[in-house]
Coordinates of C-alpha atoms in Angstrom, one line a residue:
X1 CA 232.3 197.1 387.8
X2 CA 230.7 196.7 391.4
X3 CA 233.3 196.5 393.4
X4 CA 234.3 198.2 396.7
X5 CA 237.8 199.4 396.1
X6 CA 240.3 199.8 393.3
X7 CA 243.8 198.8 393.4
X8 CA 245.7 202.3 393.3
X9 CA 248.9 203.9 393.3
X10 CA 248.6 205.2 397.2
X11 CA 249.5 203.1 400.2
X12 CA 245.9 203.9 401.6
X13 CA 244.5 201.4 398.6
X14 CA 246.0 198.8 399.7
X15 CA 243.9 198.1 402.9
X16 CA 240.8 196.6 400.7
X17 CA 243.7 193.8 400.0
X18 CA 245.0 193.5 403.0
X19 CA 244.8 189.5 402.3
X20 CA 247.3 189.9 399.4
X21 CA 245.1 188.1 397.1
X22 CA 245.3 188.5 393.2
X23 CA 242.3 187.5 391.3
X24 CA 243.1 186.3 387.9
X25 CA 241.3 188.1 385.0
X26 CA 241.2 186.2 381.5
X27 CA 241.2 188.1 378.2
X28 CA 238.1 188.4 376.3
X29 CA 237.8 185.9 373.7
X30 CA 239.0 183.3 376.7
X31 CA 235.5 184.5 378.5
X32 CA 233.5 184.6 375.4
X33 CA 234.7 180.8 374.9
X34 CA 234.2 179.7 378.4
X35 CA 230.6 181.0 378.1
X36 CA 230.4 179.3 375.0
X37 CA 231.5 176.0 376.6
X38 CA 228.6 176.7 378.8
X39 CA 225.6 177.0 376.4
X40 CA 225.4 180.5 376.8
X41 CA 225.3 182.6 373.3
X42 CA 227.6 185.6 372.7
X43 CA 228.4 187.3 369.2
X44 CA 230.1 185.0 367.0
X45 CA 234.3 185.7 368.2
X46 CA 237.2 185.1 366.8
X47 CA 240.8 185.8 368.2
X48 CA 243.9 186.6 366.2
X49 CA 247.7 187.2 367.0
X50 CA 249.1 188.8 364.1
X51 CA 247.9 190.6 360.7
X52 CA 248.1 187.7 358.8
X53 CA 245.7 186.2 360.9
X54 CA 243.1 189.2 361.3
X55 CA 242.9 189.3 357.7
X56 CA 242.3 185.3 357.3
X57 CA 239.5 184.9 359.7
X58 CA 238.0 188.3 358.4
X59 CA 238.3 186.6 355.2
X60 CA 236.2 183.1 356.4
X61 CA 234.0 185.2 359.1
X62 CA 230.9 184.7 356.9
X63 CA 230.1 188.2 357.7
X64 CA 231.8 192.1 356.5
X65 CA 229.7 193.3 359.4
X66 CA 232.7 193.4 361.9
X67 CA 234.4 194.5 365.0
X68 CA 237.8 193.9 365.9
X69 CA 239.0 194.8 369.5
X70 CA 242.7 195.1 370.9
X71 CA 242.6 192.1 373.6
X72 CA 244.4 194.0 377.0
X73 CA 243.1 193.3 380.4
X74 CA 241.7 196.7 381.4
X75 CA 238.7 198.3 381.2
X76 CA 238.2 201.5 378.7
X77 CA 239.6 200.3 375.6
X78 CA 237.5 201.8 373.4
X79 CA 238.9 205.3 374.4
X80 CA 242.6 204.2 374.9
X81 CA 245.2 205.0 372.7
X82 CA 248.0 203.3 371.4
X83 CA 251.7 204.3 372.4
X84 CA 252.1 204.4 368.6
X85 CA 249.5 207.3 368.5
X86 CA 246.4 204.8 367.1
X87 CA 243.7 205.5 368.8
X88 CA 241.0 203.4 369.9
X89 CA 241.2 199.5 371.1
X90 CA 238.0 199.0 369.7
X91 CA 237.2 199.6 366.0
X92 CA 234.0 198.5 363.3
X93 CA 236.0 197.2 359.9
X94 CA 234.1 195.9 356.9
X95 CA 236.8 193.8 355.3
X96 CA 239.3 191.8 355.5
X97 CA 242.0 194.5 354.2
X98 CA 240.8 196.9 357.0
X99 CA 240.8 193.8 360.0
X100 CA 244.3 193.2 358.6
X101 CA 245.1 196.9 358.8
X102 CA 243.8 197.8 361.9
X103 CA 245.3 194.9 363.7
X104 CA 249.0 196.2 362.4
X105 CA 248.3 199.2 364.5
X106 CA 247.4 197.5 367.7
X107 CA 249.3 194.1 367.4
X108 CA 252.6 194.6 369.6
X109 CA 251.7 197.8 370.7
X110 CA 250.9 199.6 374.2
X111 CA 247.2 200.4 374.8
X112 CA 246.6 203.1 377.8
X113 CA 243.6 203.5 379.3
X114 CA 242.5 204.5 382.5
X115 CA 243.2 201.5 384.1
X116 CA 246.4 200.8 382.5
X117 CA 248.1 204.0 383.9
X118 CA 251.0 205.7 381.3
X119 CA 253.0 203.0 380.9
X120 CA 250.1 201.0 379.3
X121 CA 249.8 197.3 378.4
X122 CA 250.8 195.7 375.5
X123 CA 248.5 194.2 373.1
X124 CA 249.3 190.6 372.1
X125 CA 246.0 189.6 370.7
X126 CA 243.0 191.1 368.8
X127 CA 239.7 189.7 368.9
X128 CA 237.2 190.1 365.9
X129 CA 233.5 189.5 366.7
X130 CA 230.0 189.7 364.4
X131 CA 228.8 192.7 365.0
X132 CA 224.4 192.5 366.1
X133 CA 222.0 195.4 366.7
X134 CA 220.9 195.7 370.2
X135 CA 217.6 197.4 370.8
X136 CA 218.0 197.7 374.1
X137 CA 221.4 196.7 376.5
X138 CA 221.0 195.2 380.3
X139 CA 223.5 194.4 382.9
X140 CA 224.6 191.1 384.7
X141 CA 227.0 190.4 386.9
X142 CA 227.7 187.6 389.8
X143 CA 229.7 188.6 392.6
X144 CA 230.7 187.5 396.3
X145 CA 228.5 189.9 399.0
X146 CA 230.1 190.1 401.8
X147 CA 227.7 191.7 404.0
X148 CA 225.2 189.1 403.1
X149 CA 228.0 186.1 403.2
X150 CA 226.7 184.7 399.9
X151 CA 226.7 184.8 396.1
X152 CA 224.3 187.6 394.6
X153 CA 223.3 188.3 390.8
X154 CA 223.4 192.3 390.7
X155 CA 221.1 193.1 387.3
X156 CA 220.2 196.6 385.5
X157 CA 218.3 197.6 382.5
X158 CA 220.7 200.3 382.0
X159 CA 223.5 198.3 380.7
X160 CA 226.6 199.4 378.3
X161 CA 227.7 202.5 380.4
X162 CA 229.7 202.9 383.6
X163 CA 227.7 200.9 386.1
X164 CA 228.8 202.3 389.2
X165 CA 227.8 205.8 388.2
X166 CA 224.2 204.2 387.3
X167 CA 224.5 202.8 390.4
X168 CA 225.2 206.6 392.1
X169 CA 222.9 208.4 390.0
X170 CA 220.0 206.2 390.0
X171 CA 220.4 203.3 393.2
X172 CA 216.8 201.8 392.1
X173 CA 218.2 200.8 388.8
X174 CA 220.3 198.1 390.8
X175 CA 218.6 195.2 391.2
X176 CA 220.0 192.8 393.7
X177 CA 219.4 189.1 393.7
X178 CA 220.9 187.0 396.9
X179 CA 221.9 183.2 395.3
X180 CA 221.9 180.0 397.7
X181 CA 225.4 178.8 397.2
X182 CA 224.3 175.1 396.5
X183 CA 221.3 175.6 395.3
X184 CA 221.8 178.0 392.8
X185 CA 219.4 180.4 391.4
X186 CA 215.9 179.1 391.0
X187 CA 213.5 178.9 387.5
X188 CA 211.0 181.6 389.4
X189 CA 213.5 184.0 390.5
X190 CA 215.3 183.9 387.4
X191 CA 212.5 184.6 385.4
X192 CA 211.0 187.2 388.1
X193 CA 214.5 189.0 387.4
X194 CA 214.1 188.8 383.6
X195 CA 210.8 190.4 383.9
X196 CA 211.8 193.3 386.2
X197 CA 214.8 194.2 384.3
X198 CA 212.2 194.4 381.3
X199 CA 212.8 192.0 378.6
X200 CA 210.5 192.7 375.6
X201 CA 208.8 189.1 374.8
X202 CA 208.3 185.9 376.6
X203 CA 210.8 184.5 374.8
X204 CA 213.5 186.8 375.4
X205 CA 212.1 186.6 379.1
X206 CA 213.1 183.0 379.3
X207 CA 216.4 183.6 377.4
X208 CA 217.5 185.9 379.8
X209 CA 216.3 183.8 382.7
X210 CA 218.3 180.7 381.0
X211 CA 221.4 183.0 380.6
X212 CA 221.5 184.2 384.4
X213 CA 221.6 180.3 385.6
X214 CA 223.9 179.5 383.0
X215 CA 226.5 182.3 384.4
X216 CA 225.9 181.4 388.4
X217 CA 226.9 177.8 387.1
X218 CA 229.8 179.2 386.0
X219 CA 230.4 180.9 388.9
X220 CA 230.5 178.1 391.1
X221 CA 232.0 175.3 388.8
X222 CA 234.9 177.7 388.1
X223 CA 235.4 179.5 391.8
X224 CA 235.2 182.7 390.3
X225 CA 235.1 186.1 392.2
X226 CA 233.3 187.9 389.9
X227 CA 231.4 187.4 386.7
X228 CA 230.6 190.7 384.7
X229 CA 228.7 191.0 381.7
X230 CA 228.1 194.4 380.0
X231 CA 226.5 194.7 378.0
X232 CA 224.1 191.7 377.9
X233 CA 221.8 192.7 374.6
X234 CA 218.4 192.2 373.3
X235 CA 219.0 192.6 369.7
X236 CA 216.6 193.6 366.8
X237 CA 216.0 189.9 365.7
X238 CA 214.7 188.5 369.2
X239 CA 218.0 187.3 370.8
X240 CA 219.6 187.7 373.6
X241 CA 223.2 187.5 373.8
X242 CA 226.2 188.3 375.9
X243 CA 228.1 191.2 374.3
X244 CA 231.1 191.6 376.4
X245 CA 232.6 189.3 379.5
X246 CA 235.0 190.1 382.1
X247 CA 236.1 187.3 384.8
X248 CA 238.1 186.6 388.1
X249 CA 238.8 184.0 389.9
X250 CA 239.9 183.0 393.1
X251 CA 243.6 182.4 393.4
X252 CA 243.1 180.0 396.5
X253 CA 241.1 177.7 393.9
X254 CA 244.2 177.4 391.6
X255 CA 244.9 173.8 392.6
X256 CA 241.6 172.7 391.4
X257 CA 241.2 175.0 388.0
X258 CA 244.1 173.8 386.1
X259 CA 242.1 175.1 382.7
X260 CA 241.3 178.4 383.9
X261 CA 245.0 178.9 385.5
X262 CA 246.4 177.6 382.3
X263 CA 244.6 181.0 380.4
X264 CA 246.8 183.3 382.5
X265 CA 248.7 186.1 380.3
X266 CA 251.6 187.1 382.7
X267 CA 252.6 190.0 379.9
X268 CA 249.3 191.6 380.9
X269 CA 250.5 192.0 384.6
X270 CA 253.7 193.9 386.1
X271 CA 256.6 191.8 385.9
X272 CA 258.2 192.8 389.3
X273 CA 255.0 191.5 390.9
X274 CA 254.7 188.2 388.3
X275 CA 258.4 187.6 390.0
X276 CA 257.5 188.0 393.5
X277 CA 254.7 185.6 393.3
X278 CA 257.9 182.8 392.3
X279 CA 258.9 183.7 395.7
X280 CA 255.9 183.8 397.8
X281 CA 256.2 187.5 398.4
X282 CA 253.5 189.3 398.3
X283 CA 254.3 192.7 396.0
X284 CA 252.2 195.6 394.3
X285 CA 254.5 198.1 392.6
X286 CA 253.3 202.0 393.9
X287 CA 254.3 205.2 392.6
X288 CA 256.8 206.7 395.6
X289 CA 260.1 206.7 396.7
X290 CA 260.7 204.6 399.6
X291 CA 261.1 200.9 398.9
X292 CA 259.4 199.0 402.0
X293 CA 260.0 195.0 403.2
X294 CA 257.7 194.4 406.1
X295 CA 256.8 191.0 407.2
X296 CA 252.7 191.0 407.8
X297 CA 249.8 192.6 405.7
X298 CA 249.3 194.5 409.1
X299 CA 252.6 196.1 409.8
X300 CA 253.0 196.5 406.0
X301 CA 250.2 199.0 406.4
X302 CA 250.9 200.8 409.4
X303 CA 254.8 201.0 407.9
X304 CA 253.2 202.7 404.9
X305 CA 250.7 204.9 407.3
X306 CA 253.5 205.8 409.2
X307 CA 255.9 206.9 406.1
X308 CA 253.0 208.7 404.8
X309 CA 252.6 210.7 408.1
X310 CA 256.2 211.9 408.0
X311 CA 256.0 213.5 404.4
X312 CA 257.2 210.1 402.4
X313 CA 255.5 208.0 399.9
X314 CA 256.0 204.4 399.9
X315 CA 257.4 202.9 396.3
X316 CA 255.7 199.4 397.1
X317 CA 253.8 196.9 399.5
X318 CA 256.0 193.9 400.1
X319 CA 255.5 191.7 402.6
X320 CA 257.8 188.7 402.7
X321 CA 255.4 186.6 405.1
X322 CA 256.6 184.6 407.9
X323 CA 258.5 181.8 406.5
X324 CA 261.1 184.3 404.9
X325 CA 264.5 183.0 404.1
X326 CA 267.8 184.7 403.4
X327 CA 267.4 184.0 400.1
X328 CA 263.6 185.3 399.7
X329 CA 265.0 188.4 401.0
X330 CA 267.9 189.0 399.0
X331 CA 264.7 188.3 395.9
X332 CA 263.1 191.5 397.9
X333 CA 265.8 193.9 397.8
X334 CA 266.3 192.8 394.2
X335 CA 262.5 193.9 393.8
X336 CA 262.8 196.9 395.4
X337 CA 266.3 197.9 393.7
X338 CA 264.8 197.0 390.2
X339 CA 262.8 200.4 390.8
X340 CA 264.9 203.1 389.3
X341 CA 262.7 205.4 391.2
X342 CA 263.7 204.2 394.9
X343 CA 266.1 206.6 396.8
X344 CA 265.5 204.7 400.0
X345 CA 264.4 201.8 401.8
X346 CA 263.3 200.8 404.9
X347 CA 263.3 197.4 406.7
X348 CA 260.7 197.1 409.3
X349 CA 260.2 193.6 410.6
X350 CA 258.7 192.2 413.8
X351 CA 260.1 188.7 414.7
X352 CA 257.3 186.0 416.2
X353 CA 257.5 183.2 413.7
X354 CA 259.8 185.2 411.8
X355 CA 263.4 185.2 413.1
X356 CA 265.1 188.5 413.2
X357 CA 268.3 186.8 412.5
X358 CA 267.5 185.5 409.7
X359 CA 266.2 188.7 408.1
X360 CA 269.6 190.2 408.8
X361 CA 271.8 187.3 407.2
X362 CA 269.5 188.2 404.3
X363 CA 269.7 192.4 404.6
X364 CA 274.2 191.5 404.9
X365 CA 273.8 188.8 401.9
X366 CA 271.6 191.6 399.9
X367 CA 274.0 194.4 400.5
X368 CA 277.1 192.9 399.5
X369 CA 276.0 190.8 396.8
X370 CA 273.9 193.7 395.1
X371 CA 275.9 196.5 395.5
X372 CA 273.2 198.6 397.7
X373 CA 273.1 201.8 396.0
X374 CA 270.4 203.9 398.4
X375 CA 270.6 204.4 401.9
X376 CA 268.9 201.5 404.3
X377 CA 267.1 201.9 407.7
X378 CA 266.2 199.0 409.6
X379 CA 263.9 198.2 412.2
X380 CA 264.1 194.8 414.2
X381 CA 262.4 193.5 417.1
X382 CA 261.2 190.3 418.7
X383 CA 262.6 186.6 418.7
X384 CA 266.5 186.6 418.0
X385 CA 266.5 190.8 417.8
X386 CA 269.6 190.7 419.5
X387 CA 271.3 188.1 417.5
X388 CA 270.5 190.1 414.3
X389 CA 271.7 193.5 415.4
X390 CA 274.6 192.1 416.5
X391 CA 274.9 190.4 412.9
X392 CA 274.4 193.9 411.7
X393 CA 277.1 195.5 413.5
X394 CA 279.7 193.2 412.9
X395 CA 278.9 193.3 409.0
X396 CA 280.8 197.0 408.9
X397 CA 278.2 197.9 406.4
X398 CA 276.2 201.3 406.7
X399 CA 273.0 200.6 407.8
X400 CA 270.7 202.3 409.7
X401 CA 269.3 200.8 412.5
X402 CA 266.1 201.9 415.3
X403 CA 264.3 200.5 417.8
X404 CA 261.1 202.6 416.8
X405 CA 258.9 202.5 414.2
X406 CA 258.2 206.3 414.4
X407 CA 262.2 207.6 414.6
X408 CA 262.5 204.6 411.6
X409 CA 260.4 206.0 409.7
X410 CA 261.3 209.9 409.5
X411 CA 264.4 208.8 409.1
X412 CA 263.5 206.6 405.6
X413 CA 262.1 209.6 404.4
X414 CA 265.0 212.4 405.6
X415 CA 267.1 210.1 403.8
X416 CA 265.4 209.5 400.4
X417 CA 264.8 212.8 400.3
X418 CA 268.7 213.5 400.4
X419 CA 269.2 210.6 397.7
X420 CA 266.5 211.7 395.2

């Protein structure tokens, strides 16, 4: 998809979500219902969550001409493979005996792609859809621009392949369509779009057209980030449908989108970081060594700069905001200890809102409580500094503490390098 950073495994990754937000993405038979619900027409799609199941709705489909597709939030499915050895997450089958078999083989198993990383995700659901020709394949999406500070429709005829390296290879095949927020997307620019991107009949012109202020309704109704749709199809027979559907939405908008919020599969997402969010800490899982608790997207960042400087890798981004108790902290070290791979750990906090003393009641409770098994280095400064270091010493404990970042810092990483 469009989009101008990735979540990675390196601290540097982090700055495009610097804001901490998490978008919520909804499997695909939730997005094929939702557009549904909104008069826009998809491939007939059914979802199933066990063998049983597959095999029934195969069964009543009306159809053998099927597809069934392993329903894991990440992109590449069709080319992942199973932790079971099965590969594929996307698979034609022809009867009910082969939806029902297929589905054993992905039902309750890990599908890794190359979004999922090794661990992969597990599969929970399978969806089976009516399978239609296409004659030729397009691409839709809605998405926030925030150069342009409004919603824009980005279009391509060259739909069903990687659209960023479209988007590389060929920049004219983008089409780029600014939306008025209120006013949404009117009839003659909609239909000027569905002409460009080269529909082959007035008719499918003006289904197309339909379909694009259908999906910006969407977008606005539901506060979503993004709407991606690829492919969306011409078929053979004169319709136009919307073949696949990937969402997000706006976390902020939760209050207000009960039904979407209600669709979330916390299985699909990294339980250390579904258990932060119970806690208001703000945690994505990386792949080092050195487990970091920061208060502040900001200092989180330079922390993680500054590890990365001195020859470390940081195991995680967690900043514990400044309304941090001792109890949310003592949840943090439980975070960071619940990484097997963390030899280390380093404390960096800068008290304004945040008192330093509290931080430190939390660090003493943490130690004791949870048996600290990897050195800790701690940085403190601002309001009640001196109360907390003073907390700190008289606690007997070993902990390491520095005034500056820098000296902090190389000594995180002397240390886990000594535990690992």
């Amino acid at each position: 998809m469009l989009k101008a950073a990735a979540r990675g495994t390196k601290a540097s990754s982090i700055r495009a979500s610097a804001s901490q937000k998490r978008f919520l993405s909804i499997h695909e038979y939730q997005s094929m219902k939702l557009l549904n619900s909104y008069g826009i027409p998809t491939p007939k799609s059914i979802p199933a969550f066990s063998t049983q199941e597959a095999y029934d709705v195969a069964k009543n489909f009306g159809t053998d001409k099927l597809v069934i597709k392993a329903q894991v939030l990440a992109g590449g499915r069709g080319k992942g493979k199973f932790d079971n050895g099965f590969q594929g997450g996307v698979h034609v089958v022809n009867s009910p005996d082969e939806a029902k078999d297929i589905a054993g083989k992905m039902l309750n198993a890990k599908l890794i792609t190359k979004q999922t990383g090794a661990a992969g995700r597990i599969c929970n659901a399978v969806m089976l859809a009516e399978r239609r020709d296409p004659s030729h394949e397009y691409y839709v999406a809605v998405l926030n621009d925030r150069n342009r500070q409004t919603p824009v429709i980005v279009a391509s005829n060259q739909g069903g392949m990687n659209i960023e390296e479209v988007a590389a290879k060929d920049p004219d095949a983008i089409i780029t369509i600014p939306v008025d927020l209120e006013k949404g997307l009117p009839d003659a620019e909609a239909a000027d779009l569905a002409a460009k991107l080269g529909f082959g009949s007035e008719d499918a012109k003006k289904q197309a057209a339909d379909i694009f202020q259908r999906l910006y309704r969407i977008f606005k109704d539901k506060d979503a980030t993004q709407i991606e749709i690829n492919p969306m199809a011409e078929t053979k027979d004169g319709a136009v449908l919307c073949m696949d559907a990937k969402f997000g939405f706006d976390d902020n908008a939760e209050f207000r989108q009960a039904d979407v919020y209600g669709l979330r599969d916390v299985s699909q997402e990294d339980a250390a970081e579904v258990e932060a969010q119970k806690y208001n800490l703000n945690f994505i899982k990386l792949d080092g060594n050195i487990g970091c608790l920061v208060n502040g997207a900001g200092l989180a960042m330079a922390t993680m700069d500054v590890l990365k400087l001195h020859g470390g890798d940081p195991a995680n981004f967690l900043d514990v905001g400044g309304g941090a108790t001792p109890e949310t902290v003592k949840k943090a070290f439980e975070l960071l200890l619940s990484d097997q791979g963390v030899t280390a750990i380093f404390l960096n906090i800068f008290g304004g809102i945040m008192r330093c003393d509290y931080i430190a009641e939390g660090v003493i409770k943490a130690t004791k409580e949870l048996q600290l098994r990897v050195p800790l280095v701690v940085r403190l400064k601002g309001n009640k500094e001196m109360e907390a270091k003073e907390l700190i010493r008289e606690s007997g404990l070993k902990i390491y503490a520095f005034d500056e970042l820098d000296e902090a810092a190389a000594k995180a990483v002397e240390l886990g390098r000594k535990s690992a």
